[in-house]
Short mmCIF file of C-alpha atoms in Angstrom, two decimals:
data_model
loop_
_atom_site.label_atom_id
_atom_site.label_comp_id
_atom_site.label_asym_id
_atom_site.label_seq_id
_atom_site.Cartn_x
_atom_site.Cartn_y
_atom_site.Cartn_z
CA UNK A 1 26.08 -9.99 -18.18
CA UNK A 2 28.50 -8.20 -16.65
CA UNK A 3 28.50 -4.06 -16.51
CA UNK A 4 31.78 -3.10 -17.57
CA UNK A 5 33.83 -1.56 -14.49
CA UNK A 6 34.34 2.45 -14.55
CA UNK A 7 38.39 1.90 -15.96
CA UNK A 8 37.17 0.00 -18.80
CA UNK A 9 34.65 2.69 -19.66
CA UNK A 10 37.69 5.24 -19.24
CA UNK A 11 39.90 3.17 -21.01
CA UNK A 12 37.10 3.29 -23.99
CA UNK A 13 36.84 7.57 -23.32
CA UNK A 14 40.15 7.79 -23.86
CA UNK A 15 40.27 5.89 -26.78
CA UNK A 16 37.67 7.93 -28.49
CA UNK A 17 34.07 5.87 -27.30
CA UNK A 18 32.70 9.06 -25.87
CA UNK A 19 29.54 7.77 -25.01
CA UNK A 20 31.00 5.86 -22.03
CA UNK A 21 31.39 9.35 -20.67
CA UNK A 22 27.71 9.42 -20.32
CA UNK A 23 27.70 6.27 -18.07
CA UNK A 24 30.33 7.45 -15.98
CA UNK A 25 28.30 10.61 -15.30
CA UNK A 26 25.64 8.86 -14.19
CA UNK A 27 27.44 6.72 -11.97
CA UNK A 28 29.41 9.22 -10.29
CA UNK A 29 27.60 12.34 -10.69
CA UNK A 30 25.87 12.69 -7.24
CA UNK A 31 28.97 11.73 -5.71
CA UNK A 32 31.10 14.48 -7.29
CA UNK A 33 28.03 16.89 -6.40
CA UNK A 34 28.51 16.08 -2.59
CA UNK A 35 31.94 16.47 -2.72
CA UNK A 36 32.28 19.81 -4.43
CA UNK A 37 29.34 21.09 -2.23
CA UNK A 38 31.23 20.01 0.75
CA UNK A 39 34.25 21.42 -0.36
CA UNK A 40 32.97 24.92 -1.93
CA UNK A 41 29.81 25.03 0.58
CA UNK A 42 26.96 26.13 -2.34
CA UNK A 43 24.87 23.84 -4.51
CA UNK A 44 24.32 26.14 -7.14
CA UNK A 45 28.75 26.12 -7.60
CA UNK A 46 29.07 22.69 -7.53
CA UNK A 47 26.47 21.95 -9.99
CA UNK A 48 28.16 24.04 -12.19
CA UNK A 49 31.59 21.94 -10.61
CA UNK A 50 30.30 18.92 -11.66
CA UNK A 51 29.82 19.72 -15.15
CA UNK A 52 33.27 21.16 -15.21
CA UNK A 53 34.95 18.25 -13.78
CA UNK A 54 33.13 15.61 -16.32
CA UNK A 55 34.20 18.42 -19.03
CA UNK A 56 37.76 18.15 -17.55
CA UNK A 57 37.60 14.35 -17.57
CA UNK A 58 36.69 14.29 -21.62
CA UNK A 59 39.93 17.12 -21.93
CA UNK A 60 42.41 14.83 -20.14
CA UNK A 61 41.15 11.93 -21.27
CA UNK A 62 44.57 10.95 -22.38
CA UNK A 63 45.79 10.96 -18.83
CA UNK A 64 43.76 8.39 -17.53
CA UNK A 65 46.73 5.76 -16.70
CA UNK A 66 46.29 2.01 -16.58
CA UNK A 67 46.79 1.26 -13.13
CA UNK A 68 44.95 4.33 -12.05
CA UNK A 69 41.01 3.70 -10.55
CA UNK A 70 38.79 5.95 -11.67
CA UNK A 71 37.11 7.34 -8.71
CA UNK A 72 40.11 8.55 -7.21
CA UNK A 73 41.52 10.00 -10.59
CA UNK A 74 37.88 11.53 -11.45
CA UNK A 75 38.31 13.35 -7.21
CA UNK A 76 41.53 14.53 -7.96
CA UNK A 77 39.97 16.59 -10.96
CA UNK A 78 37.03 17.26 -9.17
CA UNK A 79 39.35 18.67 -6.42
CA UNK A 80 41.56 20.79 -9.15
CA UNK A 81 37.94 22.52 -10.55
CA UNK A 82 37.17 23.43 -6.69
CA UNK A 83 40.35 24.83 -5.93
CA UNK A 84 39.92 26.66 -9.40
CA UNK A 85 37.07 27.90 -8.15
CA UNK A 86 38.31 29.16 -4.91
CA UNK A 87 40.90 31.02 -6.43
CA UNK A 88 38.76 33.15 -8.96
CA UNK A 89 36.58 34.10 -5.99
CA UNK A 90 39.53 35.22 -4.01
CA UNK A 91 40.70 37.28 -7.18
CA UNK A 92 36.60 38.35 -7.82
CA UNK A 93 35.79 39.23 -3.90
CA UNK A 94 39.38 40.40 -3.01
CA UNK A 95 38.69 39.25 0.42
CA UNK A 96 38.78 36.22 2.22
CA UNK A 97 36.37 33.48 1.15
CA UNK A 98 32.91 33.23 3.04
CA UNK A 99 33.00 29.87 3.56
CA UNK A 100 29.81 29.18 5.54
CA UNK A 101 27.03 29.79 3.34
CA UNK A 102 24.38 27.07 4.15
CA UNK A 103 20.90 26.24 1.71
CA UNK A 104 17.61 25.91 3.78
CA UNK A 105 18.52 21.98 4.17
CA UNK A 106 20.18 23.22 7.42
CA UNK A 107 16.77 24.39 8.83
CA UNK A 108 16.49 20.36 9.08
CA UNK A 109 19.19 19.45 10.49
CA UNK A 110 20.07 18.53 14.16
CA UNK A 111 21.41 21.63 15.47
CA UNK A 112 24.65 19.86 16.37
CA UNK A 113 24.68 18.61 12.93
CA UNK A 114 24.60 22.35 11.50
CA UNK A 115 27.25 23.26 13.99
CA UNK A 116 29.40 20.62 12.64
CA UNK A 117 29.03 21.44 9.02
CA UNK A 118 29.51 25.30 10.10
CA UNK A 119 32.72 24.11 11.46
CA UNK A 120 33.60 22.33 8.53
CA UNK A 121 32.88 25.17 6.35
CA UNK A 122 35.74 27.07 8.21
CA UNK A 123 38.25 25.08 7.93
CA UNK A 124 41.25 25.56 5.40
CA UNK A 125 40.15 23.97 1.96
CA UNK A 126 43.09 21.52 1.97
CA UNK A 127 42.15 20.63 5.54
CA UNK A 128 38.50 20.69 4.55
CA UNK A 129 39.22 17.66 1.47
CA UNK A 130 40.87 15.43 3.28
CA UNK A 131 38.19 15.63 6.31
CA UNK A 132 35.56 15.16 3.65
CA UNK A 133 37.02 12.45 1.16
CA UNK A 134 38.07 10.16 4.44
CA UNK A 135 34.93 10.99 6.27
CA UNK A 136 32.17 11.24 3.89
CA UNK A 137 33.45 9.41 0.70
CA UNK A 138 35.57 6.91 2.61
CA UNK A 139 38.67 7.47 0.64
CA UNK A 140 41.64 5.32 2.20
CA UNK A 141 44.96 8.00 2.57
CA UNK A 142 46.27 6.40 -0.08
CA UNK A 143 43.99 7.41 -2.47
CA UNK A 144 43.37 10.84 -0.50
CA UNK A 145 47.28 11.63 -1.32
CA UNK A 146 46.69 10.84 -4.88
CA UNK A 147 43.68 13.43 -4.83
CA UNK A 148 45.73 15.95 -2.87
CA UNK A 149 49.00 15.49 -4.93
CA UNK A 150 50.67 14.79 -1.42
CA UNK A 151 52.05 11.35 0.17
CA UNK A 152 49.80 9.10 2.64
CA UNK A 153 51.57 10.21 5.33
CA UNK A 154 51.09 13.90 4.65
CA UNK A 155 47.61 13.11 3.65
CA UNK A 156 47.25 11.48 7.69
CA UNK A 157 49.03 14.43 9.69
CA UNK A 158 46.52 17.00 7.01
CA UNK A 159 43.74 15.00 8.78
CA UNK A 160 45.14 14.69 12.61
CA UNK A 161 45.72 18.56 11.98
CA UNK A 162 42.33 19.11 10.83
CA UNK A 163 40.34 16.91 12.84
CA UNK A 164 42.26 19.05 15.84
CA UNK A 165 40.92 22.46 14.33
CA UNK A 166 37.48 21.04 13.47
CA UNK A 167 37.23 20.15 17.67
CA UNK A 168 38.51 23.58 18.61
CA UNK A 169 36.08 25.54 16.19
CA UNK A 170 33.35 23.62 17.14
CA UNK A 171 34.40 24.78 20.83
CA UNK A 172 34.31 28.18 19.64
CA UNK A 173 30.86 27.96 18.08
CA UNK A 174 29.69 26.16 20.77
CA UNK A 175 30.55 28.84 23.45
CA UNK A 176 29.21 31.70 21.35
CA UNK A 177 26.02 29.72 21.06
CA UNK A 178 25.65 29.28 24.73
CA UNK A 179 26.47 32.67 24.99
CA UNK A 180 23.82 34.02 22.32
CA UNK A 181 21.45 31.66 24.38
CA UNK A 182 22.24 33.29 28.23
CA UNK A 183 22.24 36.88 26.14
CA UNK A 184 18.46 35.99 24.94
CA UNK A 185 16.96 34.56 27.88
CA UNK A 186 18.67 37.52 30.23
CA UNK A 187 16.80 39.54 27.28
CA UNK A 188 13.27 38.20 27.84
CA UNK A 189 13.59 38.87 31.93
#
């Protein structure tokens, strides 16, 4: 027996069979999570981010077309709560965002790994999504312009673009790191 495929559980949301929400969640949920903690850079926010998106998904239920798949549908809402969210901390800090905040998984990681993600975290949030939904979610740019409410081909130069400001902030941090380094070891002499 067969499990039935994430549209047909949609298609049975929408028509009133919430319980298939509950499925759905637990399909998708740790996906969504690492998607809105990419995007917004904090686990606590997108925990709360992936509640509000599966909330969002029971709201719009009625959206949900036909010839839609779900994942990419379910990102694009996922995407809307993030940007949501960015905005009402622009209007709560009235300043720009601080987009590197990092949990103690960093301590972890490879240090070139943490420079990456600190990278990532500067980038512009629309440059930031497409990086993360090709990169870590695998998203083809069709399905990345469907997310971003843009066309594939605007969805590829967003990435080219990005990928190009990813290298040169990763130069930057990079040649403040060597220069923290030669600070601290002319320090100890």
């Amino acid at each position: 027996m067969n499990d039935p495929s994430d549209e047909a559980l949609m298609r049975d949301v929408r028509d009133g069979n919430v319980a298939s929400l509950g499925t759905l969640f637990e399909r998708h949920h740790r996906r969504i999570h690492a998607l809105c903690y990419r995007l917004v850079r904090r686990s606590d926010a997108a925990d709360d981010l992936v509640q509000e998106t599966f909330l969002r998904v029971l709201r719009y239920r009625e959206t949900f077309r036909e010839d839609a798949a779900f994942t990419t549908w379910v990102y694009r809402i996922a995407w809307n709560a993030c940007h949501e969210h960015w905005r009402q901390m622009r209007r709560a800090e009235s300043a720009p965002l601080a987009l590197v905040q990092t949990d103690s998984a960093d301590a972890t990681l490879s240090e070139r790994h943490v420079l990456l993600d600190h990278a990532l975290g500067r980038l512009e949030p629309e440059h930031r999504a497409v990086l993360v939904l090709t990169r870590y979610h695998g998203l083809k740019y069709d399905d990345v312009a469907r997310v971003l409410d843009c066309t594939p081909a605007a969805a590829r130069v967003r990435a080219h673009r990005a990928l190009n400001e990813l290298r040169e902030i990763c130069r930057e941090l990079e040649q403040r790191e060597d220069e923290l380094r030669r600070q601290s070891r002319g320090d100890r002499r």
